[in-house]
PDB file of C-alpha atoms in Angstrom:
ATOM      1  CA  UNK A   1      19.362   5.487   1.711  1.00  0.00           C
ATOM      2  CA  UNK A   2      18.881   4.374  -1.898  1.00  0.00           C
ATOM      3  CA  UNK A   3      19.920   7.588  -3.585  1.00  0.00           C
ATOM      4  CA  UNK A   4      20.557   7.792  -7.298  1.00  0.00           C
ATOM      5  CA  UNK A   5      22.356  10.766  -8.769  1.00  0.00           C
ATOM      6  CA  UNK A   6      22.698  11.990 -12.320  1.00  0.00           C
ATOM      7  CA  UNK A   7      25.258  14.311 -13.758  1.00  0.00           C
ATOM      8  CA  UNK A   8      24.903  16.792 -15.285  1.00  0.00           C
ATOM      9  CA  UNK A   9      21.424  17.963 -14.383  1.00  0.00           C
ATOM     10  CA  UNK A  10      21.305  20.195 -17.460  1.00  0.00           C
ATOM     11  CA  UNK A  11      23.424  20.293 -20.555  1.00  0.00           C
ATOM     12  CA  UNK A  12      23.307  22.329 -23.736  1.00  0.00           C
ATOM     13  CA  UNK A  13      25.339  21.143 -26.668  1.00  0.00           C
ATOM     14  CA  UNK A  14      25.725  21.955 -30.321  1.00  0.00           C
ATOM     15  CA  UNK A  15      24.359  19.742 -33.036  1.00  0.00           C
ATOM     16  CA  UNK A  16      26.850  17.064 -34.048  1.00  0.00           C
ATOM     17  CA  UNK A  17      28.627  16.826 -30.721  1.00  0.00           C
ATOM     18  CA  UNK A  18      28.400  14.013 -28.190  1.00  0.00           C
ATOM     19  CA  UNK A  19      27.180  14.239 -24.629  1.00  0.00           C
ATOM     20  CA  UNK A  20      27.765  11.839 -21.747  1.00  0.00           C
ATOM     21  CA  UNK A  21      25.343  11.502 -18.850  1.00  0.00           C
ATOM     22  CA  UNK A  22      26.347   9.681 -15.689  1.00  0.00           C
ATOM     23  CA  UNK A  23      24.075   7.761 -13.377  1.00  0.00           C
ATOM     24  CA  UNK A  24      25.322   6.650  -9.974  1.00  0.00           C
ATOM     25  CA  UNK A  25      23.781   4.709  -7.143  1.00  0.00           C
ATOM     26  CA  UNK A  26      25.339   6.455  -4.160  1.00  0.00           C
ATOM     27  CA  UNK A  27      24.709   4.097  -1.275  1.00  0.00           C
ATOM     28  CA  UNK A  28      23.868   0.750  -2.778  1.00  0.00           C
ATOM     29  CA  UNK A  29      24.944  -1.617  -5.497  1.00  0.00           C
ATOM     30  CA  UNK A  30      22.509  -1.784  -8.356  1.00  0.00           C
ATOM     31  CA  UNK A  31      21.614  -5.073  -9.950  1.00  0.00           C
ATOM     32  CA  UNK A  32      20.347  -3.308 -13.019  1.00  0.00           C
ATOM     33  CA  UNK A  33      20.194   0.210 -14.329  1.00  0.00           C
ATOM     34  CA  UNK A  34      17.551   1.556 -16.678  1.00  0.00           C
ATOM     35  CA  UNK A  35      17.596   4.553 -18.977  1.00  0.00           C
ATOM     36  CA  UNK A  36      14.390   6.366 -19.829  1.00  0.00           C
ATOM     37  CA  UNK A  37      13.495   9.292 -21.994  1.00  0.00           C
ATOM     38  CA  UNK A  38      10.664  11.598 -21.042  1.00  0.00           C
ATOM     39  CA  UNK A  39       8.996  13.850 -23.571  1.00  0.00           C
ATOM     40  CA  UNK A  40       7.063  16.932 -22.469  1.00  0.00           C
ATOM     41  CA  UNK A  41       3.728  15.992 -20.948  1.00  0.00           C
ATOM     42  CA  UNK A  42       4.349  12.357 -21.766  1.00  0.00           C
ATOM     43  CA  UNK A  43       5.378   9.260 -19.988  1.00  0.00           C
ATOM     44  CA  UNK A  44       8.742   7.726 -19.497  1.00  0.00           C
ATOM     45  CA  UNK A  45       9.863   5.685 -22.445  1.00  0.00           C
ATOM     46  CA  UNK A  46      12.264   2.896 -21.581  1.00  0.00           C
ATOM     47  CA  UNK A  47      15.313   3.143 -23.807  1.00  0.00           C
ATOM     48  CA  UNK A  48      17.508   0.373 -22.495  1.00  0.00           C
ATOM     49  CA  UNK A  49      18.276  -1.918 -19.624  1.00  0.00           C
ATOM     50  CA  UNK A  50      21.830  -2.560 -18.535  1.00  0.00           C
ATOM     51  CA  UNK A  51      23.455  -5.002 -16.173  1.00  0.00           C
ATOM     52  CA  UNK A  52      26.964  -4.491 -14.884  1.00  0.00           C
ATOM     53  CA  UNK A  53      29.576  -6.006 -17.119  1.00  0.00           C
ATOM     54  CA  UNK A  54      27.255  -6.943 -19.941  1.00  0.00           C
ATOM     55  CA  UNK A  55      25.879  -5.253 -23.003  1.00  0.00           C
ATOM     56  CA  UNK A  56      22.771  -3.170 -22.651  1.00  0.00           C
ATOM     57  CA  UNK A  57      19.457  -4.431 -23.955  1.00  0.00           C
ATOM     58  CA  UNK A  58      17.823  -1.777 -26.088  1.00  0.00           C
ATOM     59  CA  UNK A  59      14.120  -1.343 -26.640  1.00  0.00           C
ATOM     60  CA  UNK A  60      12.723  -1.554 -30.106  1.00  0.00           C
ATOM     61  CA  UNK A  61      13.253   1.620 -32.050  1.00  0.00           C
ATOM     62  CA  UNK A  62      16.161   2.884 -29.940  1.00  0.00           C
ATOM     63  CA  UNK A  63      19.368   3.259 -31.930  1.00  0.00           C
ATOM     64  CA  UNK A  64      22.208   1.422 -30.227  1.00  0.00           C
ATOM     65  CA  UNK A  65      24.896   3.362 -32.050  1.00  0.00           C
ATOM     66  CA  UNK A  66      23.373   6.681 -31.150  1.00  0.00           C
ATOM     67  CA  UNK A  67      22.672   6.025 -27.487  1.00  0.00           C
ATOM     68  CA  UNK A  68      25.728   4.266 -26.127  1.00  0.00           C
ATOM     69  CA  UNK A  69      25.333   2.752 -22.698  1.00  0.00           C
ATOM     70  CA  UNK A  70      28.218   1.613 -20.574  1.00  0.00           C
ATOM     71  CA  UNK A  71      27.687  -0.059 -17.234  1.00  0.00           C
ATOM     72  CA  UNK A  72      31.173  -0.122 -15.819  1.00  0.00           C
ATOM     73  CA  UNK A  73      30.411  -1.037 -12.230  1.00  0.00           C
ATOM     74  CA  UNK A  74      27.570  -1.862  -9.859  1.00  0.00           C
ATOM     75  CA  UNK A  75      27.227   1.822  -9.035  1.00  0.00           C
ATOM     76  CA  UNK A  76      27.835   3.595 -12.345  1.00  0.00           C
ATOM     77  CA  UNK A  77      26.181   3.609 -15.738  1.00  0.00           C
ATOM     78  CA  UNK A  78      26.697   6.162 -18.502  1.00  0.00           C
ATOM     79  CA  UNK A  79      24.593   7.163 -21.466  1.00  0.00           C
ATOM     80  CA  UNK A  80      26.374   8.855 -24.347  1.00  0.00           C
ATOM     81  CA  UNK A  81      24.286  10.591 -26.966  1.00  0.00           C
ATOM     82  CA  UNK A  82      26.485  10.567 -30.038  1.00  0.00           C
ATOM     83  CA  UNK A  83      26.263  13.118 -32.820  1.00  0.00           C
ATOM     84  CA  UNK A  84      23.375  14.807 -31.069  1.00  0.00           C
ATOM     85  CA  UNK A  85      20.673  16.567 -33.047  1.00  0.00           C
ATOM     86  CA  UNK A  86      17.876  18.893 -31.932  1.00  0.00           C
ATOM     87  CA  UNK A  87      15.390  16.027 -31.964  1.00  0.00           C
ATOM     88  CA  UNK A  88      17.465  14.350 -29.239  1.00  0.00           C
ATOM     89  CA  UNK A  89      16.600  17.212 -26.903  1.00  0.00           C
ATOM     90  CA  UNK A  90      14.698  15.640 -24.047  1.00  0.00           C
ATOM     91  CA  UNK A  91      14.706  14.761 -20.391  1.00  0.00           C
ATOM     92  CA  UNK A  92      16.748  11.634 -19.716  1.00  0.00           C
ATOM     93  CA  UNK A  93      16.152   9.718 -16.515  1.00  0.00           C
ATOM     94  CA  UNK A  94      18.060   6.790 -15.139  1.00  0.00           C
ATOM     95  CA  UNK A  95      17.020   4.391 -12.453  1.00  0.00           C
ATOM     96  CA  UNK A  96      18.913   1.826 -10.445  1.00  0.00           C
ATOM     97  CA  UNK A  97      17.362  -1.352  -9.186  1.00  0.00           C
ATOM     98  CA  UNK A  98      18.340  -3.753  -6.458  1.00  0.00           C
ATOM     99  CA  UNK A  99      16.986  -6.839  -4.780  1.00  0.00           C
ATOM    100  CA  UNK A 100      15.999  -6.175  -1.208  1.00  0.00           C
ATOM    101  CA  UNK A 101      14.149  -8.217   1.386  1.00  0.00           C
ATOM    102  CA  UNK A 102      12.988 -10.766  -1.137  1.00  0.00           C
ATOM    103  CA  UNK A 103      11.702  -8.004  -3.367  1.00  0.00           C
ATOM    104  CA  UNK A 104      13.011  -5.833  -6.132  1.00  0.00           C
ATOM    105  CA  UNK A 105      13.122  -2.052  -5.879  1.00  0.00           C
ATOM    106  CA  UNK A 106      13.818   0.681  -8.399  1.00  0.00           C
ATOM    107  CA  UNK A 107      15.084   4.154  -7.531  1.00  0.00           C
ATOM    108  CA  UNK A 108      15.096   7.067  -9.938  1.00  0.00           C
ATOM    109  CA  UNK A 109      17.670   9.707 -10.568  1.00  0.00           C
ATOM    110  CA  UNK A 110      16.581  13.360 -10.799  1.00  0.00           C
ATOM    111  CA  UNK A 111      16.989  13.435 -14.567  1.00  0.00           C
ATOM    112  CA  UNK A 112      19.149  15.309 -17.057  1.00  0.00           C
ATOM    113  CA  UNK A 113      17.719  17.958 -19.356  1.00  0.00           C
ATOM    114  CA  UNK A 114      19.510  17.825 -22.702  1.00  0.00           C
ATOM    115  CA  UNK A 115      19.108  20.673 -25.147  1.00  0.00           C
ATOM    116  CA  UNK A 116      20.737  20.388 -28.547  1.00  0.00           C
ATOM    117  CA  UNK A 117      21.059  23.624 -30.466  1.00  0.00           C
TER     118      UNK A 117
ATOM    119  CA  UNK B   1       1.628  -5.991 -25.669  1.00  0.00           C
ATOM    120  CA  UNK B   2       1.903  -4.867 -22.101  1.00  0.00           C
ATOM    121  CA  UNK B   3       0.631  -1.370 -21.443  1.00  0.00           C
ATOM    122  CA  UNK B   4      -0.708   1.068 -18.878  1.00  0.00           C
ATOM    123  CA  UNK B   5      -3.524   3.520 -19.483  1.00  0.00           C
ATOM    124  CA  UNK B   6      -4.097   6.494 -17.231  1.00  0.00           C
ATOM    125  CA  UNK B   7      -6.773   9.132 -17.242  1.00  0.00           C
ATOM    126  CA  UNK B   8      -5.684  12.279 -18.959  1.00  0.00           C
ATOM    127  CA  UNK B   9      -5.102  15.362 -16.946  1.00  0.00           C
ATOM    128  CA  UNK B  10      -4.731  17.866 -15.762  1.00  0.00           C
ATOM    129  CA  UNK B  11      -6.898  17.279 -12.742  1.00  0.00           C
ATOM    130  CA  UNK B  12      -7.671  20.418 -10.754  1.00  0.00           C
ATOM    131  CA  UNK B  13      -9.155  20.090  -7.291  1.00  0.00           C
ATOM    132  CA  UNK B  14      -9.753  22.269  -4.299  1.00  0.00           C
ATOM    133  CA  UNK B  15      -7.959  21.487  -1.090  1.00  0.00           C
ATOM    134  CA  UNK B  16      -9.620  18.709   0.939  1.00  0.00           C
ATOM    135  CA  UNK B  17     -11.407  17.323  -2.119  1.00  0.00           C
ATOM    136  CA  UNK B  18     -11.478  13.601  -2.895  1.00  0.00           C
ATOM    137  CA  UNK B  19      -9.059  12.395  -5.522  1.00  0.00           C
ATOM    138  CA  UNK B  20      -9.314   9.494  -7.919  1.00  0.00           C
ATOM    139  CA  UNK B  21      -6.883   8.903 -10.756  1.00  0.00           C
ATOM    140  CA  UNK B  22      -7.830   5.940 -12.885  1.00  0.00           C
ATOM    141  CA  UNK B  23      -5.296   3.415 -14.108  1.00  0.00           C
ATOM    142  CA  UNK B  24      -5.874   0.234 -16.066  1.00  0.00           C
ATOM    143  CA  UNK B  25      -3.327  -2.171 -17.435  1.00  0.00           C
ATOM    144  CA  UNK B  26      -2.805  -4.913 -19.948  1.00  0.00           C
ATOM    145  CA  UNK B  27      -0.234  -7.544 -19.184  1.00  0.00           C
ATOM    146  CA  UNK B  28       0.544 -11.174 -19.657  1.00  0.00           C
ATOM    147  CA  UNK B  29       1.331 -12.976 -16.470  1.00  0.00           C
ATOM    148  CA  UNK B  30       1.087 -11.366 -13.079  1.00  0.00           C
ATOM    149  CA  UNK B  31       2.622  -7.910 -12.936  1.00  0.00           C
ATOM    150  CA  UNK B  32       3.376  -5.835  -9.897  1.00  0.00           C
ATOM    151  CA  UNK B  33       1.727  -2.421  -9.941  1.00  0.00           C
ATOM    152  CA  UNK B  34       3.077   0.928  -8.835  1.00  0.00           C
ATOM    153  CA  UNK B  35       2.227   4.570  -8.457  1.00  0.00           C
ATOM    154  CA  UNK B  36       5.078   7.039  -8.762  1.00  0.00           C
ATOM    155  CA  UNK B  37       4.929  10.769  -8.089  1.00  0.00           C
ATOM    156  CA  UNK B  38       7.027  13.479  -9.691  1.00  0.00           C
ATOM    157  CA  UNK B  39       7.063  16.811  -7.930  1.00  0.00           C
ATOM    158  CA  UNK B  40       8.057  19.898  -9.938  1.00  0.00           C
ATOM    159  CA  UNK B  41      11.745  19.859 -10.707  1.00  0.00           C
ATOM    160  CA  UNK B  42      12.354  16.519  -9.053  1.00  0.00           C
ATOM    161  CA  UNK B  43      12.775  12.900 -10.068  1.00  0.00           C
ATOM    162  CA  UNK B  44      10.200  10.156  -9.719  1.00  0.00           C
ATOM    163  CA  UNK B  45       9.518   8.802  -6.275  1.00  0.00           C
ATOM    164  CA  UNK B  46       7.724   5.606  -5.421  1.00  0.00           C
ATOM    165  CA  UNK B  47       4.396   6.448  -3.816  1.00  0.00           C
ATOM    166  CA  UNK B  48       2.940   2.979  -3.295  1.00  0.00           C
ATOM    167  CA  UNK B  49       2.883  -0.475  -4.776  1.00  0.00           C
ATOM    168  CA  UNK B  50       1.001  -3.770  -4.821  1.00  0.00           C
ATOM    169  CA  UNK B  51       2.517  -7.058  -5.878  1.00  0.00           C
ATOM    170  CA  UNK B  52      -0.490  -9.338  -6.185  1.00  0.00           C
ATOM    171  CA  UNK B  53      -4.227  -9.302  -6.713  1.00  0.00           C
ATOM    172  CA  UNK B  54      -6.321  -7.722  -3.942  1.00  0.00           C
ATOM    173  CA  UNK B  55      -3.263  -6.144  -2.327  1.00  0.00           C
ATOM    174  CA  UNK B  56      -3.761  -2.560  -1.225  1.00  0.00           C
ATOM    175  CA  UNK B  57      -0.834  -0.192  -1.366  1.00  0.00           C
ATOM    176  CA  UNK B  58      -0.946   2.907   0.799  1.00  0.00           C
ATOM    177  CA  UNK B  59       1.289   5.832   1.672  1.00  0.00           C
ATOM    178  CA  UNK B  60       0.820   9.451   2.741  1.00  0.00           C
ATOM    179  CA  UNK B  61      -2.963   9.076   2.681  1.00  0.00           C
ATOM    180  CA  UNK B  62      -2.972   7.674  -0.859  1.00  0.00           C
ATOM    181  CA  UNK B  63      -4.352   4.209  -1.557  1.00  0.00           C
ATOM    182  CA  UNK B  64      -4.665   1.885  -4.531  1.00  0.00           C
ATOM    183  CA  UNK B  65      -5.995  -1.658  -4.729  1.00  0.00           C
ATOM    184  CA  UNK B  66      -4.785  -4.239  -7.246  1.00  0.00           C
ATOM    185  CA  UNK B  67      -7.961  -5.395  -8.996  1.00  0.00           C
ATOM    186  CA  UNK B  68      -7.232  -8.302 -11.265  1.00  0.00           C
ATOM    187  CA  UNK B  69     -10.828  -8.745 -12.375  1.00  0.00           C
ATOM    188  CA  UNK B  70     -10.954  -5.210 -13.762  1.00  0.00           C
ATOM    189  CA  UNK B  71      -7.196  -4.951 -14.453  1.00  0.00           C
ATOM    190  CA  UNK B  72      -7.150  -1.680 -12.553  1.00  0.00           C
ATOM    191  CA  UNK B  73      -5.078   0.107  -9.930  1.00  0.00           C
ATOM    192  CA  UNK B  74      -6.865   3.381  -9.305  1.00  0.00           C
ATOM    193  CA  UNK B  75      -5.214   5.911  -7.026  1.00  0.00           C
ATOM    194  CA  UNK B  76      -7.347   7.558  -4.343  1.00  0.00           C
ATOM    195  CA  UNK B  77      -6.945  10.067  -1.561  1.00  0.00           C
ATOM    196  CA  UNK B  78      -9.676  11.236   0.701  1.00  0.00           C
ATOM    197  CA  UNK B  79      -8.520  14.809   1.221  1.00  0.00           C
ATOM    198  CA  UNK B  80      -5.876  16.359  -1.014  1.00  0.00           C
ATOM    199  CA  UNK B  81      -3.539  19.139  -0.019  1.00  0.00           C
ATOM    200  CA  UNK B  82      -1.806  21.815  -2.051  1.00  0.00           C
ATOM    201  CA  UNK B  83       1.444  19.949  -1.468  1.00  0.00           C
ATOM    202  CA  UNK B  84       0.032  16.961  -3.396  1.00  0.00           C
ATOM    203  CA  UNK B  85       0.262  18.944  -6.631  1.00  0.00           C
ATOM    204  CA  UNK B  86       2.484  16.840  -8.878  1.00  0.00           C
ATOM    205  CA  UNK B  87       2.430  14.430 -11.782  1.00  0.00           C
ATOM    206  CA  UNK B  88       1.361  10.892 -10.912  1.00  0.00           C
ATOM    207  CA  UNK B  89       2.476   7.900 -12.956  1.00  0.00           C
ATOM    208  CA  UNK B  90       0.955   4.452 -12.873  1.00  0.00           C
ATOM    209  CA  UNK B  91       3.335   1.656 -13.802  1.00  0.00           C
ATOM    210  CA  UNK B  92       3.547  -2.086 -14.024  1.00  0.00           C
ATOM    211  CA  UNK B  93       6.535  -4.360 -13.669  1.00  0.00           C
ATOM    212  CA  UNK B  94       6.899  -7.611 -15.491  1.00  0.00           C
ATOM    213  CA  UNK B  95       9.649 -10.181 -15.632  1.00  0.00           C
ATOM    214  CA  UNK B  96      10.875 -11.306 -18.989  1.00  0.00           C
ATOM    215  CA  UNK B  97      14.418 -12.455 -18.441  1.00  0.00           C
ATOM    216  CA  UNK B  98      14.885  -9.280 -16.440  1.00  0.00           C
ATOM    217  CA  UNK B  99      12.506  -6.930 -14.726  1.00  0.00           C
ATOM    218  CA  UNK B 100      10.939  -4.299 -16.953  1.00  0.00           C
ATOM    219  CA  UNK B 101       8.797  -1.326 -16.015  1.00  0.00           C
ATOM    220  CA  UNK B 102       6.091   0.149 -18.215  1.00  0.00           C
ATOM    221  CA  UNK B 103       4.674   3.556 -17.380  1.00  0.00           C
ATOM    222  CA  UNK B 104       1.429   5.302 -18.105  1.00  0.00           C
ATOM    223  CA  UNK B 105       1.439   8.794 -19.575  1.00  0.00           C
ATOM    224  CA  UNK B 106       1.139  10.508 -16.219  1.00  0.00           C
ATOM    225  CA  UNK B 107      -1.632  12.634 -14.753  1.00  0.00           C
ATOM    226  CA  UNK B 108      -0.940  16.130 -13.588  1.00  0.00           C
ATOM    227  CA  UNK B 109      -2.738  17.085 -10.380  1.00  0.00           C
ATOM    228  CA  UNK B 110      -3.149  20.664  -9.321  1.00  0.00           C
ATOM    229  CA  UNK B 111      -4.636  21.385  -5.921  1.00  0.00           C
ATOM    230  CA  UNK B 112      -5.880  24.885  -5.235  1.00  0.00           C
ATOM    231  CA  UNK B 113      -5.969  26.444  -1.787  1.00  0.00           C
TER     232      UNK B 113
END
């Protein structure tokens, strides 16, 4: 149980176009979903936190208009990179969190490799 | 602000060697601490966690103890295997209106047969 999927796993797009990445919790309802960006040989950088039905909370330095997050349901969140540029090329990872057994658990998706040419 | 510092890698060990990956943190309040592992081509997986001081998390032969006095959560394994080759991330979780995770930079481990 507790599987999180991301689609697509890899995407190549041209500069100036927009790309949508989906994150789904397959067998549980997620209280919160997180979007991270991972640079080569670096850590995960939290981009934003989203709760179903409410606006995402973006971390400092992350452009809200460039990285649009929609959290339509308890099992689906999307990240849209608008007007992508080569510097947006990165590995994007989502995670879904739920409360369980008095605790709080986070599960990661496999990531999406975005390459902007 | 809140942060996690990990030892830089890569760490290269022979099979059956002892592993330590250092992790220290800075946080206000009382964070929970985690180790995640990322195998090549895969997403992050929770390896172990500890939610309060002196707790010891353990899984698959790996252990880490939450040391509040030294603000550390070092990862150890007595005898590594080739299959342990991966990137290991130390992370903390804090609550500030909502839960938030902060990750270290990751340490790549390579185990040679």
